[in-house]
CSV table of C-alpha atoms and ligand atoms in Angstrom, one decimal:
chain,number,residue,atom,x,y,z
A,94,MET,CA,-16.5,-8.6,34.3
A,95,LEU,CA,-12.7,-8.4,34.4
A,96,VAL,CA,-10.9,-7.3,37.4
A,97,LEU,CA,-8.4,-5.0,35.7
A,98,GLY,CA,-8.6,-2.6,32.8
A,99,ILE,CA,-5.6,-2.9,30.5
A,100,SER,CA,-4.9,-0.5,27.8
A,101,PRO,CA,-5.4,-1.7,24.3
A,102,PHE,CA,-4.1,-3.0,21.8
A,103,ILE,CA,-2.7,-5.9,19.9
A,104,SER,CA,-4.6,-6.3,16.7
A,105,SER,CA,-5.6,-9.8,15.8
A,106,ASP,CA,-6.7,-8.7,12.3
A,107,PRO,CA,-4.7,-10.4,9.5
A,108,ILE,CA,-2.3,-8.1,7.7
A,109,THR,CA,-3.9,-7.1,4.4
A,110,VAL,CA,-1.8,-7.0,1.3
A,111,PRO,CA,-3.1,-5.0,-1.8
A,112,MET,CA,-4.2,-7.4,-4.5
A,113,ASN,CA,-2.2,-5.6,-7.2
A,114,ILE,CA,1.1,-6.3,-5.3
A,115,ILE,CA,0.2,-10.0,-5.0
A,116,MET,CA,-0.6,-10.2,-8.8
A,117,LYS,CA,2.8,-8.9,-9.7
A,118,LEU,CA,4.5,-11.7,-7.7
A,119,HIS,CA,5.3,-15.2,-8.9
A,120,ILE,CA,2.5,-17.6,-7.7
A,121,PRO,CA,4.7,-19.4,-5.1
A,122,SER,CA,5.7,-16.0,-3.7
A,123,ALA,CA,2.1,-14.9,-3.6
A,124,LEU,CA,1.2,-18.1,-1.8
A,125,PHE,CA,3.9,-17.5,0.7
A,126,LEU,CA,2.8,-14.0,1.3
A,127,LEU,CA,-0.8,-15.1,1.8
A,128,ALA,CA,0.4,-17.7,4.3
A,129,ALA,CA,2.3,-15.1,6.1
A,130,CYS,CA,-0.9,-13.0,6.4
A,131,SER,CA,-2.3,-15.3,9.0
A,132,VAL,CA,0.6,-15.1,11.4
A,133,ASN,CA,-0.8,-15.5,14.9
A,134,PRO,CA,0.1,-12.5,17.1
A,135,TYR,CA,-0.1,-14.7,20.2
A,136,LYS,CA,2.7,-17.1,19.2
A,137,THR,CA,4.8,-16.3,22.3
A,138,THR,CA,2.0,-16.6,24.9
A,139,ASN,CA,0.7,-19.8,23.2
A,140,LYS,CA,4.2,-21.3,23.8
A,141,SER,CA,3.8,-20.5,27.5
A,142,TYR,CA,0.3,-22.1,27.5
A,143,LYS,CA,1.8,-25.3,26.0
A,144,GLN,CA,4.6,-25.4,28.6
A,145,GLN,CA,2.2,-24.9,31.5
A,146,ALA,CA,-0.1,-27.6,30.2
A,147,ARG,CA,2.9,-29.9,29.9
A,148,ASP,CA,3.9,-29.1,33.5
A,149,TYR,CA,0.4,-29.9,34.8
A,150,ALA,CA,0.3,-33.1,32.7
A,151,ARG,CA,3.6,-34.2,34.4
A,152,ILE,CA,2.0,-33.5,37.9
A,153,ILE,CA,-1.1,-35.6,37.3
A,154,SER,CA,0.9,-38.5,35.8
A,155,GLN,CA,3.1,-38.8,38.8
A,156,HIS,CA,3.3,-42.3,40.4
A,157,PRO,CA,3.7,-43.5,43.0
A,158,LEU,CA,1.7,-40.6,44.3
A,159,THR,CA,3.9,-38.1,46.1
A,160,THR,CA,1.4,-35.7,47.4
A,161,GLY,CA,0.1,-36.2,50.9
A,162,THR,CA,3.0,-38.4,52.0
A,163,ASP,CA,3.5,-36.1,55.1
A,164,SER,CA,0.1,-36.9,56.5
A,165,VAL,CA,-0.4,-40.4,55.2
A,166,PRO,CA,1.8,-43.2,56.5
A,167,ALA,CA,3.6,-45.0,53.6
A,168,ALA,CA,2.0,-48.3,52.6
A,169,PRO,CA,4.3,-51.2,51.9
A,170,TYR,CA,3.7,-50.8,48.2
A,171,TRP,CA,1.7,-48.4,45.9
A,172,VAL,CA,-1.6,-49.4,44.5
A,173,GLY,CA,-3.1,-47.2,41.8
A,174,THR,CA,-6.7,-47.7,40.9
A,175,VAL,CA,-7.5,-48.4,37.3
A,176,ASN,CA,-10.9,-46.7,37.4
A,177,PHE,CA,-10.8,-43.0,36.9
A,178,ASN,CA,-11.2,-40.1,34.5
A,179,LEU,CA,-10.9,-36.3,34.5
A,180,ARG,CA,-13.0,-34.1,36.8
A,181,LYS,CA,-15.6,-32.1,34.9
A,182,PRO,CA,-17.1,-28.7,35.1
A,183,ASN,CA,-20.5,-28.7,36.6
A,184,PHE,CA,-21.4,-25.0,36.3
A,185,VAL,CA,-21.2,-22.3,33.6
A,186,ILE,CA,-20.5,-18.7,34.7
A,187,ILE,CA,-21.4,-16.0,32.3
A,188,HIS,CA,-19.7,-12.6,32.3
A,189,HIS,CA,-19.5,-9.4,30.2
A,190,THR,CA,-16.0,-8.1,29.8
A,191,ALA,CA,-16.7,-4.3,30.4
A,192,GLN,CA,-13.8,-3.8,28.0
A,193,ASN,CA,-13.5,-2.1,24.6
A,194,GLY,CA,-13.5,-5.0,22.2
A,195,CYS,CA,-12.2,-8.5,21.9
A,196,PRO,CA,-8.6,-7.6,21.1
A,197,GLN,CA,-8.3,-5.8,24.5
A,198,THR,CA,-9.8,-8.8,26.3
A,199,LEU,CA,-7.5,-11.3,24.5
A,200,GLN,CA,-4.6,-9.2,25.5
A,201,THR,CA,-5.7,-9.0,29.1
A,202,PHE,CA,-6.0,-12.8,29.3
A,203,THR,CA,-2.5,-13.2,27.9
A,204,LEU,CA,-0.7,-10.9,30.3
A,205,THR,CA,0.5,-12.6,33.5
A,206,ARG,CA,0.2,-9.5,35.6
A,207,THR,CA,-3.6,-9.3,35.2
A,208,GLN,CA,-4.1,-12.7,36.9
A,209,VAL,CA,-7.5,-13.1,35.2
A,210,SER,CA,-8.7,-15.5,32.5
A,211,ALA,CA,-11.7,-17.3,31.1
A,212,HIS,CA,-12.2,-20.5,29.1
A,213,TYR,CA,-14.1,-18.7,26.3
A,214,VAL,CA,-14.3,-15.2,25.0
A,215,ILE,CA,-17.2,-14.5,22.5
A,216,CYS,CA,-16.8,-11.4,20.3
A,217,ARG,CA,-19.7,-9.2,19.1
A,218,ASP,CA,-19.5,-10.8,15.6
A,219,GLY,CA,-20.0,-14.2,17.1
A,220,THR,CA,-16.3,-15.3,17.0
A,221,VAL,CA,-15.5,-17.7,19.8
A,222,HIS,CA,-12.0,-17.8,21.2
A,223,HIS,CA,-11.4,-21.0,23.2
A,224,MET,CA,-8.5,-19.9,25.5
A,225,LEU,CA,-8.3,-22.7,28.0
A,226,ASN,CA,-9.1,-26.4,28.0
A,227,ASP,CA,-12.4,-27.0,29.8
A,228,TYR,CA,-10.7,-29.4,32.2
A,229,LEU,CA,-8.3,-26.8,33.5
A,230,ARG,CA,-9.1,-24.0,36.0
A,231,ALA,CA,-9.5,-20.5,34.7
A,232,TRP,CA,-9.3,-17.5,37.0
A,233,GLN,CA,-12.7,-15.9,36.3
A,234,ALA,CA,-15.0,-16.2,39.4
A,235,GLY,CA,-12.7,-14.7,42.0
A,236,VAL,CA,-14.0,-14.4,45.5
A,237,SER,CA,-17.5,-15.9,45.1
A,238,LYS,CA,-20.1,-18.2,46.7
A,239,TRP,CA,-23.0,-20.2,45.4
A,240,GLY,CA,-24.8,-22.4,47.9
A,241,ASN,CA,-21.9,-23.9,49.8
A,242,ILE,CA,-19.4,-23.8,46.9
A,243,THR,CA,-16.7,-21.3,47.7
A,244,ASP,CA,-14.2,-22.3,45.0
A,245,VAL,CA,-16.4,-21.7,42.0
A,246,ASN,CA,-13.3,-21.6,39.6
A,247,SER,CA,-12.7,-25.3,40.4
A,248,VAL,CA,-16.2,-26.4,39.3
A,249,SER,CA,-17.0,-24.1,36.4
A,250,VAL,CA,-16.4,-23.0,32.9
A,251,GLY,CA,-16.2,-19.2,32.5
A,252,ILE,CA,-17.5,-17.5,29.4
A,253,GLU,CA,-16.8,-13.8,28.7
A,254,LEU,CA,-19.0,-11.8,26.3
A,255,ASP,CA,-17.4,-8.8,24.7
A,256,ASN,CA,-19.7,-6.0,25.9
A,257,ASN,CA,-19.2,-2.8,27.8
A,258,GLY,CA,-22.0,-3.4,30.2
A,259,MET,CA,-24.2,-0.5,29.0
A,260,GLU,CA,-25.5,-2.0,25.7
A,261,PRO,CA,-27.5,-4.9,24.3
A,262,PHE,CA,-25.8,-8.1,23.4
A,263,SER,CA,-25.6,-8.7,19.6
A,264,ASP,CA,-27.6,-11.5,18.0
A,265,PRO,CA,-24.5,-13.3,16.5
A,266,GLN,CA,-22.9,-13.2,19.9
A,267,ILE,CA,-25.9,-14.8,21.6
A,268,ASN,CA,-26.2,-17.3,18.8
A,269,SER,CA,-22.6,-18.4,19.4
A,270,LEU,CA,-23.2,-18.5,23.1
A,271,LEU,CA,-26.3,-20.8,22.7
A,272,HIS,CA,-24.3,-23.1,20.4
A,273,LEU,CA,-21.5,-23.3,22.9
A,274,LEU,CA,-23.8,-23.8,25.9
A,275,THR,CA,-25.5,-26.7,24.1
A,276,LYS,CA,-22.1,-28.4,23.6
A,277,LEU,CA,-21.0,-27.8,27.2
A,278,LYS,CA,-24.3,-29.0,28.7
A,279,THR,CA,-24.2,-32.2,26.7
A,280,THR,CA,-20.5,-32.9,27.1
A,281,TYR,CA,-20.4,-32.4,30.8
A,282,SER,CA,-24.0,-33.2,31.8
A,283,ILE,CA,-24.4,-29.7,33.4
A,284,PRO,CA,-27.7,-29.3,35.3
A,285,THR,CA,-30.1,-26.7,33.9
A,286,ALA,CA,-30.0,-24.7,37.1
A,287,ASN,CA,-26.2,-24.4,36.9
A,288,PHE,CA,-26.0,-21.7,34.2
A,289,ILE,CA,-25.6,-18.5,36.2
A,290,GLY,CA,-23.9,-15.1,36.1
A,291,HIS,CA,-20.9,-13.6,37.8
A,292,GLY,CA,-23.2,-11.1,39.5
A,293,ASP,CA,-25.1,-14.1,41.0
A,294,ILE,CA,-22.1,-15.6,42.7
A,295,ALA,CA,-20.4,-12.4,43.8
A,296,PRO,CA,-23.4,-10.0,44.5
A,297,THR,CA,-21.4,-7.5,46.4
A,298,ARG,CA,-18.5,-7.2,43.9
A,299,LYS,CA,-19.9,-7.8,40.4
A,300,ASN,CA,-22.8,-6.8,38.2
A,301,ASP,CA,-22.2,-8.9,35.1
A,302,PRO,CA,-23.7,-9.8,32.9
A,303,SER,CA,-25.8,-6.6,32.9
A,304,SER,CA,-29.6,-6.2,32.8
A,305,TYR,CA,-29.4,-6.4,29.0
A,306,PHE,CA,-28.4,-10.1,29.2
A,307,PRO,CA,-31.3,-12.3,27.8
A,308,TRP,CA,-31.5,-14.8,30.6
A,309,LYS,CA,-35.1,-15.8,29.6
A,310,GLN,CA,-33.9,-16.7,26.0
A,311,LEU,CA,-31.2,-18.9,27.6
A,312,ALA,CA,-33.7,-20.5,30.0
A,313,ASP,CA,-36.1,-21.2,27.1
A,314,ARG,CA,-33.3,-23.3,25.6
A,315,GLY,CA,-32.6,-25.2,28.9
A,316,PHE,CA,-29.8,-23.0,30.3
A,317,GLY,CA,-30.9,-21.8,33.7
A,318,LEU,CA,-34.2,-22.1,35.5
A,319,TRP,CA,-37.1,-19.7,34.9
A,320,TYR,CA,-40.7,-19.0,36.0
A,321,GLY,CA,-44.0,-19.0,34.2
A,322,ASP,CA,-47.1,-16.8,34.6
A,323,THR,CA,-47.2,-15.6,38.2
A,324,THR,CA,-50.8,-14.3,38.1
A,325,GLY,CA,-52.2,-17.2,39.9
A,326,ILE,CA,-49.4,-17.7,42.3
A,327,SER,CA,-50.1,-17.0,46.0
A,328,VAL,CA,-47.2,-16.8,48.3
A,329,PRO,CA,-47.8,-18.6,51.5
A,330,ASP,CA,-47.7,-16.8,54.9
A,331,GLY,CA,-44.4,-17.1,56.6
A,332,PHE,CA,-42.5,-17.4,53.3
A,333,SER,CA,-39.0,-16.1,53.9
A,334,SER,CA,-37.5,-14.4,50.8
A,335,LEU,CA,-34.1,-14.6,52.4
A,336,THR,CA,-34.3,-18.3,52.9
A,337,ALA,CA,-35.5,-18.7,49.4
A,338,LEU,CA,-32.6,-16.7,48.0
A,339,ARG,CA,-30.3,-18.9,50.1
A,340,VAL,CA,-31.9,-22.1,48.8
A,341,ILE,CA,-31.4,-20.9,45.2
A,342,GLY,CA,-27.7,-20.4,45.9
A,343,TYR,CA,-27.3,-16.7,46.6
A,344,ASP,CA,-24.9,-15.5,49.3
A,345,ILE,CA,-27.3,-13.7,51.6
A,346,ARG,CA,-24.7,-12.2,54.0
A,347,ASP,CA,-25.5,-8.9,52.2
A,348,SER,CA,-29.3,-9.3,51.7
A,349,SER,CA,-29.7,-6.1,49.6
A,350,ALA,CA,-26.9,-7.2,47.2
A,351,ALA,CA,-28.4,-10.7,46.9
A,352,ALA,CA,-31.9,-9.2,46.1
A,353,LEU,CA,-30.4,-6.8,43.5
A,354,ALA,CA,-28.6,-9.7,41.8
A,355,PHE,CA,-31.8,-11.7,41.8
A,356,LYS,CA,-33.7,-8.8,40.1
A,357,ARG,CA,-30.9,-8.3,37.6
A,358,HIS,CA,-31.1,-11.9,36.6
A,359,PHE,CA,-34.8,-12.7,36.7
A,360,GLU,CA,-36.4,-9.4,35.9
A,361,GLN,CA,-33.6,-7.7,34.0
A,362,ASP,CA,-34.4,-4.7,36.1
A,363,THR,CA,-32.4,-3.5,39.0
A,364,LEU,CA,-34.4,-0.3,39.6
A,365,ARG,CA,-37.7,-1.9,40.7
A,366,SER,CA,-38.2,-1.9,44.5
A,367,TRP,CA,-38.9,-5.3,46.1
A,368,GLY,CA,-42.6,-6.1,46.1
A,369,ALA,CA,-45.3,-8.7,45.6
A,370,GLN,CA,-44.2,-9.5,42.0
A,371,GLU,CA,-40.6,-10.2,43.2
A,372,GLU,CA,-42.0,-12.4,46.0
A,373,LYS,CA,-44.0,-14.4,43.5
A,374,ILE,CA,-41.1,-14.9,41.1
A,375,LEU,CA,-38.9,-15.9,44.0
A,376,TYR,CA,-41.4,-18.3,45.4
A,377,THR,CA,-41.9,-20.0,42.1
A,378,LEU,CA,-38.1,-20.4,41.6
A,379,TYR,CA,-37.6,-21.5,45.1
A,380,ARG,CA,-40.1,-24.3,44.5
A,381,ALA,CA,-38.1,-25.3,41.4
A,382,TYR,CA,-34.8,-25.4,43.3
A,383,GLU,CA,-36.2,-27.2,46.4
B,217,LIG,ZN1,-17.2,-11.2,35.5
């Protein structure tokens, strides 16, 4: 979910020109007009993106290295290693936008005052907007914690799904998401357990994606861990649900919030009170995470 609600709207719909007008024009003029129809309304902010990317490229290509010279005594000469590559995302964080349509979200992520962004925005019709290179750090997780990771933005790719939080997710949108997750998992070797929601990593602040989100469908495809039939499961005496939540990754400083986030994710139901079924599910998952 986004931090700020920004009033709509910049339309990203192409300008439509009646066909009878085009037919009256010479062909080259008509072609010109058709080309003009696809003018990108985000030309100005795209320029800013390119400039910022160039600035960061300049920083990482600096040599000799200038950072840390205050704390590290200067060596007689600089030696750069020849063995390196780019750091990769190791987690995927899934959100719902809680906004009114993709145009509003695209606008929110291109206004500097909002200070929020994501790598991908997936619209209800399945359109995927890739807004930031996966190697760069989006501002999507905010204050959050998973296990001992407190800077989730630095290790994750953020995906926003256009959804107001009170409705099911559309099939084209989930299909696009699954396609994208397949690419991300393969490209960056992201572990199955590391596909999680914003509500999982910020249980006191966030509740996205909502209970409508099909986590089991994702887990069936290898994105996130899941549990099987719990009928035969017997939870051992002394099992601590709080410790188990902690092992899975939840921030348990507010245990009720952590339990609620767990139910939202693994039962798609936040109204159930905690009982034997929740203990069984948690125990099964805890064993998978151990
Ligand atoms: Zn979110």
